[in-house]
Short mmCIF file of C-alpha atoms and ligand atoms in Angstrom, two decimals:
data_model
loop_
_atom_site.label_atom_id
_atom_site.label_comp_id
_atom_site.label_asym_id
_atom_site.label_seq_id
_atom_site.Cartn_x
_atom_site.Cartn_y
_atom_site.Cartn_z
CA UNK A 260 0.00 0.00 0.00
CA UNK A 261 1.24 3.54 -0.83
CA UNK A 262 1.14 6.42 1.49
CA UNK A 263 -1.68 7.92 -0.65
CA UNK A 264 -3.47 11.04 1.37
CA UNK A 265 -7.25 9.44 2.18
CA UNK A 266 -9.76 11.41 0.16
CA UNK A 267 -12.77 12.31 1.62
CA UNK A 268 -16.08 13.70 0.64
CA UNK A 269 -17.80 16.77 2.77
CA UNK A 270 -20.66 18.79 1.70
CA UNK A 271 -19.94 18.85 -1.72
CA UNK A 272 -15.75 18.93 -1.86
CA UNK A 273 -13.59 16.22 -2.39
CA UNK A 274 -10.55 16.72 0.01
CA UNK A 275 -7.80 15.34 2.22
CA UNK A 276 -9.34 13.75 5.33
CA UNK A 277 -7.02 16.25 7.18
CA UNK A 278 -8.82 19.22 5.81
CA UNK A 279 -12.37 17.66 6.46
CA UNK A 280 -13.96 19.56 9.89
CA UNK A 281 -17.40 19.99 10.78
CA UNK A 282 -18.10 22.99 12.77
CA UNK A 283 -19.20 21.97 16.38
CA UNK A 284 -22.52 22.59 16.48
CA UNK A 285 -23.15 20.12 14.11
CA UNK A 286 -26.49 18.30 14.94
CA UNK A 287 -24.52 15.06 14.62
CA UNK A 288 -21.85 16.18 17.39
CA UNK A 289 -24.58 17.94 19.46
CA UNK A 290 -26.89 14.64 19.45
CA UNK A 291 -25.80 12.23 17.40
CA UNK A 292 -28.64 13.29 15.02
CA UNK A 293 -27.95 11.72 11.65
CA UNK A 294 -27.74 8.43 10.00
CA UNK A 295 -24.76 6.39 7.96
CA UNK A 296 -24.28 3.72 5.63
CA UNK A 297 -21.41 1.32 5.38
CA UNK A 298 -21.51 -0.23 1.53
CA UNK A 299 -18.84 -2.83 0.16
CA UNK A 300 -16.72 -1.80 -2.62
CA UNK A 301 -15.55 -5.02 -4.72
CA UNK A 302 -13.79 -4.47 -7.95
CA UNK A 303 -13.97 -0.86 -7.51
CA UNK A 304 -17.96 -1.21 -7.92
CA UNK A 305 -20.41 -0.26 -4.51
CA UNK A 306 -21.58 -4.13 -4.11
CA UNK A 307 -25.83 -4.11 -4.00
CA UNK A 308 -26.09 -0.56 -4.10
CA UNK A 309 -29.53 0.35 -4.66
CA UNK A 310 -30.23 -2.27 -1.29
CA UNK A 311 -27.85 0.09 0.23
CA UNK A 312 -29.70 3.08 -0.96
CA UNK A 313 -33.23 1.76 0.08
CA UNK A 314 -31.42 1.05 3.62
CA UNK A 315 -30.51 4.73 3.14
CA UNK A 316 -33.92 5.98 2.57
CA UNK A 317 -35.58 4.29 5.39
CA UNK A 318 -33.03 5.65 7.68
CA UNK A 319 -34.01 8.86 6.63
CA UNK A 320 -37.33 8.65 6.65
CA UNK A 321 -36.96 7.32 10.27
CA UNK A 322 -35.46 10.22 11.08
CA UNK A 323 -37.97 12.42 9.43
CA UNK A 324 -35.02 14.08 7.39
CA UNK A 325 -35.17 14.65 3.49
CA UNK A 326 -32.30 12.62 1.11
CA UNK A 327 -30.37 15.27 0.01
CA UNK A 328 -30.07 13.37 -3.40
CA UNK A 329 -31.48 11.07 -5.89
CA UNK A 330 -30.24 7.69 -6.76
CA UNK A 331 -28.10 8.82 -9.42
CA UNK A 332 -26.28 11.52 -7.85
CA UNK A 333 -24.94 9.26 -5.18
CA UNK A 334 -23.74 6.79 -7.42
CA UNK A 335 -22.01 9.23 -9.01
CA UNK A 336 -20.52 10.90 -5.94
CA UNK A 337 -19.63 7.40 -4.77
CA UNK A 338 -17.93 6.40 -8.03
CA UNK A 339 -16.12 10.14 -7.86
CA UNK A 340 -15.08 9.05 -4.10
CA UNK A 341 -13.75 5.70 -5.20
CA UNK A 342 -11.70 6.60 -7.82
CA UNK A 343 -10.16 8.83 -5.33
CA UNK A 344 -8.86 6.13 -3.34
CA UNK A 345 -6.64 3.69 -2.79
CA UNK A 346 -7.94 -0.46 -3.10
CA UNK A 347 -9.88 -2.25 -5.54
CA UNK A 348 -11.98 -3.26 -2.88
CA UNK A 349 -12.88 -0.91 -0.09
CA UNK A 350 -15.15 0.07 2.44
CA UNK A 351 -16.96 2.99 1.98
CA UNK A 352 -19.03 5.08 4.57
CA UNK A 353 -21.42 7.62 3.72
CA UNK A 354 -22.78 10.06 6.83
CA UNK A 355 -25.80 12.44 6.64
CA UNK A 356 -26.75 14.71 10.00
CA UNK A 357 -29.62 17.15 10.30
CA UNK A 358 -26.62 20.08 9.76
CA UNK A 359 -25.54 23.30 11.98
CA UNK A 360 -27.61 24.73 13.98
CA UNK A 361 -27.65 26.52 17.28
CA UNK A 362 -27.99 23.80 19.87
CA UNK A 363 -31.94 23.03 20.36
CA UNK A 364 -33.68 19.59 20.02
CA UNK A 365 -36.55 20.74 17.52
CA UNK A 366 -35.58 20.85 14.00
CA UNK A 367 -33.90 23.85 12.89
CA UNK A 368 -35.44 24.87 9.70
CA UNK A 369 -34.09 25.88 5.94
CA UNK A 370 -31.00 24.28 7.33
CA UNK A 371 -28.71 22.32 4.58
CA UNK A 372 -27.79 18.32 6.16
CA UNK A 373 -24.07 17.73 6.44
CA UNK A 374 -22.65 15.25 3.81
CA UNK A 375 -19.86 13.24 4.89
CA UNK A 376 -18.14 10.01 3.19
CA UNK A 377 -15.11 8.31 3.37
CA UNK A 378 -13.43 4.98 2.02
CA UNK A 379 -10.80 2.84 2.49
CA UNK A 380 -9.40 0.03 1.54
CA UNK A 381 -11.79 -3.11 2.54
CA UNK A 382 -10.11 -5.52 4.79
CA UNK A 383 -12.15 -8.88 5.49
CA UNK A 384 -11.39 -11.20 8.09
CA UNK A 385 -8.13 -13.37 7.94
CA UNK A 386 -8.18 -16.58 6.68
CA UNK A 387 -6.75 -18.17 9.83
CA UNK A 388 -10.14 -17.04 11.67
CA UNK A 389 -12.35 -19.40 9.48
CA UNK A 390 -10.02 -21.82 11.10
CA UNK A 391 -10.66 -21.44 14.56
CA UNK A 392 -13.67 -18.87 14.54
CA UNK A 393 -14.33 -16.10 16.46
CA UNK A 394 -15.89 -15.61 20.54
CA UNK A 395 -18.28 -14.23 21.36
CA UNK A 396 -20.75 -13.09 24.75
CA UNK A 397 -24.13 -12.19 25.43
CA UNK A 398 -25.67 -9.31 26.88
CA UNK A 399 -29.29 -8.00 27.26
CA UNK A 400 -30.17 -5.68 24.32
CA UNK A 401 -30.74 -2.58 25.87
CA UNK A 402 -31.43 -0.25 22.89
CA UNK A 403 -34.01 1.85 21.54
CA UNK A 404 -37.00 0.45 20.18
CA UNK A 405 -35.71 1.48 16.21
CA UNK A 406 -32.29 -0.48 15.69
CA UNK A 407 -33.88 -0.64 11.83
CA UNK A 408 -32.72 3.09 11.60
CA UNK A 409 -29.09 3.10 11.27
CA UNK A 410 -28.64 6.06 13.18
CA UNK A 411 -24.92 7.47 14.21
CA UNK A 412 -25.82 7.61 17.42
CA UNK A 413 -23.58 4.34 18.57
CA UNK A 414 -23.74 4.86 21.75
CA UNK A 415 -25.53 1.69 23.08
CA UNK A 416 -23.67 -0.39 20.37
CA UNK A 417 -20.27 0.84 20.99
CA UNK A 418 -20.75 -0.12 25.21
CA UNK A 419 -22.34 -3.91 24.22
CA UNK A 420 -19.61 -4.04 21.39
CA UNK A 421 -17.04 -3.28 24.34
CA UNK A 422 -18.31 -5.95 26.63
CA UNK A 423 -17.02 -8.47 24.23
CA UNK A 424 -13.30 -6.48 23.64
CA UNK A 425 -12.93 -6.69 27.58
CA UNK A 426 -13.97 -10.63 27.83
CA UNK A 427 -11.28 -11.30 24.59
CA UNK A 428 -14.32 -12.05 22.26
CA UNK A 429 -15.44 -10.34 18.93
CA UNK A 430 -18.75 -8.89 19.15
CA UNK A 431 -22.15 -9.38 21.74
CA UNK A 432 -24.80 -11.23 21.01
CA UNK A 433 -27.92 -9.14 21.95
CA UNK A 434 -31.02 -10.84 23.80
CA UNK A 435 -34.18 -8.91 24.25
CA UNK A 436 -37.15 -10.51 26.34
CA UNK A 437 -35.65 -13.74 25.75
CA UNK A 438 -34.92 -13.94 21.96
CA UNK A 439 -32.23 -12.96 19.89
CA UNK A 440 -31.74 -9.56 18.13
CA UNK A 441 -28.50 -9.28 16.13
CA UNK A 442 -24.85 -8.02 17.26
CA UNK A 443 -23.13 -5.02 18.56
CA UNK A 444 -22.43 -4.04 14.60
CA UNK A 445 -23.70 -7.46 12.86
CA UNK A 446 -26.31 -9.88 12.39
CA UNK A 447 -25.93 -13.20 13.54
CA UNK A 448 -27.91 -16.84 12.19
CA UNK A 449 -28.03 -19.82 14.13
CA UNK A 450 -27.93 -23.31 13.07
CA UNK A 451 -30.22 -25.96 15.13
CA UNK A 452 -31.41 -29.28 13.91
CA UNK A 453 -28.96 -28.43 10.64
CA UNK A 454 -31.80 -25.68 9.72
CA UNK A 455 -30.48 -22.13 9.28
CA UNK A 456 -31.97 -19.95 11.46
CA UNK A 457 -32.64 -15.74 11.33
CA UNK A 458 -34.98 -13.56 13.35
CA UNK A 459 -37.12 -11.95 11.30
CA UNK A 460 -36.38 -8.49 10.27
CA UNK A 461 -38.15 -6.14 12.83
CA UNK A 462 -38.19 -2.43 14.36
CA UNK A 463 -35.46 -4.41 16.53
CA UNK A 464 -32.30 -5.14 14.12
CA UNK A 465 -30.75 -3.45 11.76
CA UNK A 466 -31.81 -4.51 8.04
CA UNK A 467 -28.29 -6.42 7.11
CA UNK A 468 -27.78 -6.48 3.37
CA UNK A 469 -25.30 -9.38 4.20
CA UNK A 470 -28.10 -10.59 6.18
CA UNK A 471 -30.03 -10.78 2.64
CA UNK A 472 -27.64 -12.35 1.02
CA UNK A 473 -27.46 -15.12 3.27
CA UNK A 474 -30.28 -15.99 3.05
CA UNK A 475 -30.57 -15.58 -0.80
CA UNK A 476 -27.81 -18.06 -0.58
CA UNK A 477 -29.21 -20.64 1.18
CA UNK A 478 -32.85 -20.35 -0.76
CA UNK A 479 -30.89 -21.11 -4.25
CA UNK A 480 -29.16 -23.99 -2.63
CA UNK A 481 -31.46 -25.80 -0.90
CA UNK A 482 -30.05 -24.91 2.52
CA UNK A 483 -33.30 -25.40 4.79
CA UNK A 484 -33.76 -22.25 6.44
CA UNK A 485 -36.33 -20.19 8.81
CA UNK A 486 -36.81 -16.86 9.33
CA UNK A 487 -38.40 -16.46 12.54
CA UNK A 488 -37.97 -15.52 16.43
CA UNK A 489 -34.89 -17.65 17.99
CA UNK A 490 -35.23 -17.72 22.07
CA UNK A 491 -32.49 -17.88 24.36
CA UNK A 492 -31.89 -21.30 24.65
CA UNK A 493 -31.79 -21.93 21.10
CA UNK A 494 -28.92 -19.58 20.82
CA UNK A 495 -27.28 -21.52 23.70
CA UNK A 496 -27.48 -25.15 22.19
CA UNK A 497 -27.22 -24.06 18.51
CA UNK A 498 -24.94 -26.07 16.56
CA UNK A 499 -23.71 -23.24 14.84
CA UNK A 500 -23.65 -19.06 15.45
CA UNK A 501 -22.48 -17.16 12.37
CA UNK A 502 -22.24 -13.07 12.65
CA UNK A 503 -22.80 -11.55 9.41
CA UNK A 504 -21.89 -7.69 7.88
CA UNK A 505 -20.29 -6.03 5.20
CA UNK A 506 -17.15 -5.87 6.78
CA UNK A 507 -16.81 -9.05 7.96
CA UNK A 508 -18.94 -10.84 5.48
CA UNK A 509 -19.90 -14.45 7.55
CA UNK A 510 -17.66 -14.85 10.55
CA UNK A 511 -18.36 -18.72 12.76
CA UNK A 512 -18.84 -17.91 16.41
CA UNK A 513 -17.22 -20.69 18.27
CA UNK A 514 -17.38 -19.99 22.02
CA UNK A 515 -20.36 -18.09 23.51
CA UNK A 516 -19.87 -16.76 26.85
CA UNK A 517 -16.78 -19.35 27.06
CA UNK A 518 -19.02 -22.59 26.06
CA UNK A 519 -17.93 -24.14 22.78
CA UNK A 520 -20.73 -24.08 20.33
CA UNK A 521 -21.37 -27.21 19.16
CA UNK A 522 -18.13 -28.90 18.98
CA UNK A 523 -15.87 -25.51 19.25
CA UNK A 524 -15.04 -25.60 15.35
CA UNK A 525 -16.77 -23.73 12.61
CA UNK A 526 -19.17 -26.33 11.48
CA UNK A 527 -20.11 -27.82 8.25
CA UNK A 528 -23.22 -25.17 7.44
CA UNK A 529 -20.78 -22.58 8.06
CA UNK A 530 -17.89 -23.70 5.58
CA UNK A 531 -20.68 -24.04 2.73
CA UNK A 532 -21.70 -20.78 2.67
CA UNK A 533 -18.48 -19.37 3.27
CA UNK A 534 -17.93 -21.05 -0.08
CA UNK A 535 -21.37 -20.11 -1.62
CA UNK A 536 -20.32 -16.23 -0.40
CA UNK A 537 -16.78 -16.45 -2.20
CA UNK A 538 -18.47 -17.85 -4.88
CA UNK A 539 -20.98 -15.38 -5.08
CA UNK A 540 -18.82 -12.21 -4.68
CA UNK A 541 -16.52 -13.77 -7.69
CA UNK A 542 -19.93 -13.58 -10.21
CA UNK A 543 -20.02 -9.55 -8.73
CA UNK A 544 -16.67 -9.28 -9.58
CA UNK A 545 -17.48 -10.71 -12.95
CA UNK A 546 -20.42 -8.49 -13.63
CA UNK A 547 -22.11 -11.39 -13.28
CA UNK A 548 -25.04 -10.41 -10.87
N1 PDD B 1038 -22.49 -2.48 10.84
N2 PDD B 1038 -26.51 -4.90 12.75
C1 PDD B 1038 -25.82 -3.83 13.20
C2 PDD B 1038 -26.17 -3.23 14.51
C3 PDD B 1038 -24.77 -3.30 12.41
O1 PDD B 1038 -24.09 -2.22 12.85
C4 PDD B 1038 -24.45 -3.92 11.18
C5 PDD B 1038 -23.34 -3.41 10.29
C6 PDD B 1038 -25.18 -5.03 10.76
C7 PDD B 1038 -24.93 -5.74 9.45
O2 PDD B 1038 -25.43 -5.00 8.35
P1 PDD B 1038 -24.75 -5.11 6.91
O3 PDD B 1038 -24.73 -6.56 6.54
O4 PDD B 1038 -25.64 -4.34 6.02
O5 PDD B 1038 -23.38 -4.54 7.05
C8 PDD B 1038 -26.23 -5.49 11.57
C9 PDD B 1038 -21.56 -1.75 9.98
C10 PDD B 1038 -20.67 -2.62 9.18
C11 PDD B 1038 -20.84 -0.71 10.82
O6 PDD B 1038 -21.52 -0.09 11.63
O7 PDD B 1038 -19.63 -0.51 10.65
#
């Protein structure tokens, strides 16, 4: 990698990260009121991007604030921001906030949003970890009642995300009233009675678009699968966790809380669609889909 300057994208510049500020009464500073995407690049190409942009606009209208662009103006601001940057696969990040205002919760009015986006190059999980898999704990899921928005404000995620750096492990599994949710930053399937399980998409976990693709995956392969509510002890007898996202595509969860799941190794379910996923992302790199 060279020591190319990062270029970044803010309120309609193209820039040096180092030149990029936001002045601090930013809405998104002040209350964490805005909303972000994360979106794959493969092969220099924004990987399902119109999923990415419906995730977009449902954010937004969650937050009651107007896309400051059509369809085609992003995709051309995100090819423009690509180009920019170093990687033929990266990981871009696109960040929207209500704008500057002086500090009051209503809605300031005739005020323009704040644009930010960013990318990088994409680094996926090493190949050692599909090895050994990754650990994980569990925590009670004590976020708002709209984890469908992805809002900026982390807050919530970044403490339950913590848990798991302190205990050595990966990510939390969330549990709300006795069922699973998703992760700190992921989505996570369980495999019981060799059936691929997801909890349905709800007002309480974030939309995954690797999520979808899972599941698209196992439909055109004859994977049996379930979308539906997953309780506690399902979770803690599974034969196989998986935590899914666009960063780290499908990760096997091998410990939970320190118990092995299943036998401790990334099982059988889990090294198919790791294949089916490679495969997959080689037909995108193709053109193909
Ligand atoms: N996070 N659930 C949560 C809470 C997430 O933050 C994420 C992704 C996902 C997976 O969604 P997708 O498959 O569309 O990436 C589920 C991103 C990567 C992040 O915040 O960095």
């Amino acid at each position: 990698m060279t020591d190319q300057i990062q270029t970044v994208y803010l309120n309609g510049k193209f820039m040096p990260i180092e030149q990029a500020y936001v002045p601090v009464l930013d809405r998104g500073f002040i209350f964490g009121d805005g909303v972000y995407e994360v979106i794959p690049v493969y092969s220099r190409r924004p990987f399902r991007l119109p999923e990415h942009l419906r995730r977009l606009q449902h954010s937004l209208d969650g937050i009651r604030l107007k896309n400051p662009h059509t369809d085609e103006v992003w995709a051309d601001l995100f090819e423009q921001l690509i180009a920019r940057n170093e990687g033929e696969d990266q990981y871009l990040y696109l960040h929207i906030t209500r704008g500057v205002a002086k500090r009051d919760h209503a809605f300031p009015v005739n005020v323009p949003p704040t644009i930010f986006m960013m990318s990088s190059p994409l680094v996926t999980p090493p190949e050692a970890l599909r090895a050994t898999g990754v650990a994980a704990v569990s925590a009670l899921d004590n976020r708002w009642l709209r984890c469908d928005i992805k809002a900026i404000a982390l807050l919530p995620n970044v403490l339950l995300r913590q848990l798991a750096i302190d205990a050595g492990a990966a990510e939390t599994l969330l549990l709300r009233d006795g069922f699973l949710t998703e992760g700190a930053a992921s989505n996570i399937f369980v495999v019981a009675n060799n059936t691929l399980l997801a909890p349905p998409k709800t007002h309480l976990m974030l939309p995954g678009i690797t999520y979808d693709v899972i599941l698209e995956l196992a439909a055109a392969h004859g994977i049996p699968h379930q979308v539906r509510e997953i309780t506690e002890q399902e979770v803690r007898t599974a034969q196989e966790l998986w935590q899914t996202s666009s960063t780290r595509e499908v990760v096997p969860i091998t410990t939970l809380d320190g118990k092995p799941v299943g036998n401790g190794k990334p099982g059988p379910l889990f090294h198919k669609m790791y294949a089916l996923y490679q495969d997959y992302k080689r037909a995108v790199r193709a053109g193909g889909v």
